[in-house]
Amino acid sequence: MECRWKKPWVTLMGATVLMMIQIFGSSSGCFPEEKRSLLEFKASYSDDSLLPSWVDEPNSNCCEWERVTCDPSSNHVTDLSLHGLYKDGSMPNHYGVFDCYGSPSLNSSLFLPFKELRTLNLSFNCFGDFIWNPDNRSTSTLETLETFDLSHNNLNEGVLEFLFGLTSLKNLIFAANNFVGLFPSKGICRLKQLEVLDLGGNDFEGTLDICLSNMSSLRTLDFSDNSLSGKISTTLIASLVSLEHLSLYGNKFEGVFSLNILANLTKLKVLQLGDMDSRTFQVQTEHPAWNASFQLEQLNLFSCKINSPTYRTPSFLSSQNRLKFLDLSKNNLVGEFPNWMLVNYTKLKALYLNGNFFTGNIKLPCGPILHGMDQLHVLDISSNHIQGKLPNNIGFFFPNLEYLDVSSNMFDGHIPASIGEMSNLTVLNLGNNSISGSMPENIVIGCTSLLHLFIEENQLNGTLLSCIAKPGLYTLSASRNNFEGSIVTQEKCQHDFIFLDLSQNNFSGALPSCLNMSSAKIIHLFGNRLTGAIPEGLLNSRRLLAIDLSDNNFMGTIPESIYDSESLTLLLLGKNQLQGNLSSQICELRNLQVLDLSENSLTGSIPSCLENLRFAGRMQFLNFPNIDFISLIPLNSEYDMFGFAMYAGYTYVQVTFKGRPLLFHGNIVELISLLDLSSNRLTGEIPHQLGDLSGLIALNLSHNRLSGLIPESFHKMQSMESLDLSNNHLSGQIPIQLSELTSLSHFNVSYNNLSGRVPNENQFETFDNSSYQGNPYLYWDNDNKHIPITPIDDGKKDATAASYVTVILVFMAIRWINPLQE
């Protein structure tokens, strides 16, 4: 009898289960419409390797898929972490923005079935187009969405109307996209529940609207790296009493921003106001008087004209004892160097005080150190007026430094051996001081993590062999010192250098034939006493951008390995003893901007294929190991807001321009396009194809044995500013078409066999007799008077060359100081 009444009960339970399965979406665990939307999202990438657990199978539970979180009670999807799925090899630039090619579209309708979705992260996906039908008003189905992260994509303002309909949002992050136009104040102000608002790294314009003050729950406000302008509303900022993070740096705000308006923001931890693209923006910290009720962890006031015109160090900083990141760089702050910061800020991880006018000495506590600054990873005090010696105990006081820059000060004395205790040090920059002595062996041995070393422009001496041989050293900038001896030895032939600058020292001897620098991008060895043949392995890097071996005593021929360096921009081999024909293989270097082979003994004719070279007028050239081709230094985001440190060494490039030495020095230099083959033994005619080098700014073929006519095609070189064909065997007339070179300011055809009338139109009106001497059959036609060009005896030509250059330089100097009256 018992079994008879149980059977219908079991039947009823089974029916109920079937009904529940139908209602809640089958045994797969998640709802069919949500599963279907996820599969459609995956299909939009057309990459089967993405999200391998997402499969279209009946028993596949989407709540168990990677990057998906469901509510355990309702089985609805609540969290989608779909960031970083785009895999085309693109890397973000300095601001985290991708160069996206063939990027997928973002279809908003795919997310509408998720009725309980609370978090949606679509960052770092390179989304381009945004697909949404505003007539559907379909955002109402996302009533539970609280966090939406669309940062680091390539979306434009078309997505904004969709976003502003998500009124339940608490965290909205769409930094580093492609938004332009007016700042969308009205739309943002509809999101009254926002706690985090981040639209940094876009290009919004306009001003901040006071309606933002109604967001009483706002904890993070980040409008950094846009084009916002006007004055920062003090009423707006003061009303955001819950604010913990305020980031407005990298905009175009104007006027004085006084920090006293922050006095009542008791929760404020991060304040970033630096790097404004504005002449009038400045930060005032002293007037009116105020007391800070907050304890900052990060403060960025980079280039804010702090407390102009007194440029006093902010006094409120003395009460800030929780700082982890502090940037007061490039503010022209004056007074004694604030040594108290190096002692009081025990939690500090990054300190930037570079680009000010601090004086005095660096003073660290002596004797037993209880704590030191063992959390400090970045210290930059470069470009100040700090004097004296670096403290002997600097390595013990800052044991965990990764980045130390004391360059461009007035330090003297020796390099402290305790720096060798910094085993984590990645970048060491001591350049442009008056430091003397030799390079301590402790640094070479103890700094096991060292990748980039800058010691240029000091008074260091001795050898540098052990430093050059240090494994893993990518950057060595040691120019303008007194180092001597050999650069490398036979025992250490393979080097990892990406950037090597040993120019203007006293290095001597031959480079071993086994030398190999296959990773190098920039090599500067000019101005030493190096001899022997140039090793093939020195120039065999296919990534070479610049090579300068000029002003040495290298012999032999130009190594053929250089012709494989397709990216080469600068090739300077002048002032050596190189021989052999000028090979047509040099025309393979199509990206050359500067080619200087002057003052050698090269023979043969000028290759006509030089027309294939780039010579693109004026261009910006990165003259230091920049993030474009040096691996980034990974830093903790707590103390570096960009996630990496930038560093730069100073190097020199010297060429002859308009008859005078020209020295490029610095980080980013504007290079002129220059071709200098002067002072060799080149013969034959000047190829008329050179006239197709329309971007060439300076051409020097002087002091060779060239014959024939001056090509009429030269009139096409409209960028030309300096043309020197002197001291050859050229004949015929000066082409009248050259008067079309309206940028020409230096012209010299002296000591040839030219004849006929000298052009006197346009720029040629400014050239005097010195440009034409030694051509007895040339004449000027001036007011119907024939003025013969004074000849100089050919036998005296070479003997007077040096004196002639001196006279020209003096004459040009006189004209510069006191211009002659025509």
PDB file of C-alpha atoms in Angstrom, residues 658 702 710 721-727 730 734 738 744-754 758-759 763-775 778 780 789-790 792 804 807-808 811-812 815:
ATOM      1  CA  LYS A 658      77.633  75.560 -44.408  1.00  0.00           C
ATOM      2  CA  SER A 702      84.543  69.806 -52.514  1.00  0.00           C
ATOM      3  CA  ILE A 710      77.543  71.311 -62.858  1.00  0.00           C
ATOM      4  CA  GLU A 721      70.708  75.470 -48.076  1.00  0.00           C
ATOM      5  CA  SER A 722      74.387  74.662 -48.543  1.00  0.00           C
ATOM      6  CA  LEU A 723      76.125  73.613 -51.779  1.00  0.00           C
ATOM      7  CA  ASP A 724      79.930  73.273 -51.935  1.00  0.00           C
ATOM      8  CA  LEU A 725      81.571  72.098 -55.174  1.00  0.00           C
ATOM      9  CA  SER A 726      84.866  73.941 -54.678  1.00  0.00           C
ATOM     10  CA  ASN A 727      88.363  72.634 -55.386  1.00  0.00           C
ATOM     11  CA  LEU A 730      84.550  71.397 -63.042  1.00  0.00           C
ATOM     12  CA  ILE A 734      77.103  77.879 -63.557  1.00  0.00           C
ATOM     13  CA  LEU A 738      70.346  77.344 -59.770  1.00  0.00           C
ATOM     14  CA  LEU A 744      70.377  78.515 -50.630  1.00  0.00           C
ATOM     15  CA  SER A 745      72.488  80.475 -48.139  1.00  0.00           C
ATOM     16  CA  HIS A 746      75.956  78.964 -48.627  1.00  0.00           C
ATOM     17  CA  PHE A 747      77.388  78.456 -52.127  1.00  0.00           C
ATOM     18  CA  ASN A 748      80.988  77.738 -53.085  1.00  0.00           C
ATOM     19  CA  VAL A 749      82.375  76.798 -56.516  1.00  0.00           C
ATOM     20  CA  SER A 750      85.824  78.333 -56.073  1.00  0.00           C
ATOM     21  CA  TYR A 751      88.972  76.824 -57.589  1.00  0.00           C
ATOM     22  CA  ASN A 752      87.470  75.104 -60.605  1.00  0.00           C
ATOM     23  CA  ASN A 753      87.615  75.865 -64.346  1.00  0.00           C
ATOM     24  CA  LEU A 754      84.202  77.506 -64.650  1.00  0.00           C
ATOM     25  CA  VAL A 758      77.694  84.386 -62.627  1.00  0.00           C
ATOM     26  CA  PRO A 759      73.966  84.310 -61.762  1.00  0.00           C
ATOM     27  CA  GLN A 763      69.845  84.159 -53.406  1.00  0.00           C
ATOM     28  CA  PHE A 764      72.824  84.639 -55.715  1.00  0.00           C
ATOM     29  CA  GLU A 765      72.680  88.374 -55.044  1.00  0.00           C
ATOM     30  CA  THR A 766      73.978  87.604 -51.543  1.00  0.00           C
ATOM     31  CA  PHE A 767      77.096  85.657 -52.592  1.00  0.00           C
ATOM     32  CA  ASP A 768      80.332  87.597 -52.994  1.00  0.00           C
ATOM     33  CA  ASN A 769      83.686  87.055 -54.666  1.00  0.00           C
ATOM     34  CA  SER A 770      84.763  84.413 -52.143  1.00  0.00           C
ATOM     35  CA  SER A 771      82.269  81.929 -53.576  1.00  0.00           C
ATOM     36  CA  TYR A 772      83.897  82.046 -57.018  1.00  0.00           C
ATOM     37  CA  GLN A 773      87.660  82.606 -56.561  1.00  0.00           C
ATOM     38  CA  GLY A 774      90.065  80.613 -58.671  1.00  0.00           C
ATOM     39  CA  ASN A 775      87.824  80.635 -61.774  1.00  0.00           C
ATOM     40  CA  LEU A 778      83.883  83.747 -64.617  1.00  0.00           C
ATOM     41  CA  TRP A 780      79.694  89.201 -62.821  1.00  0.00           C
ATOM     42  CA  ILE A 789      86.869  86.877 -60.732  1.00  0.00           C
ATOM     43  CA  THR A 790      90.341  87.130 -59.254  1.00  0.00           C
ATOM     44  CA  ILE A 792      94.730  82.298 -57.824  1.00  0.00           C
ATOM     45  CA  TYR A 804      91.066  80.349 -47.195  1.00  0.00           C
ATOM     46  CA  VAL A 807      89.301  83.903 -43.981  1.00  0.00           C
ATOM     47  CA  ILE A 808      85.821  82.751 -44.969  1.00  0.00           C
ATOM     48  CA  PHE A 811      84.447  87.176 -43.054  1.00  0.00           C
ATOM     49  CA  MET A 812      81.162  85.443 -42.238  1.00  0.00           C
ATOM     50  CA  ARG A 815      78.999  89.973 -41.700  1.00  0.00           C
TER      51      ARG A 815
END
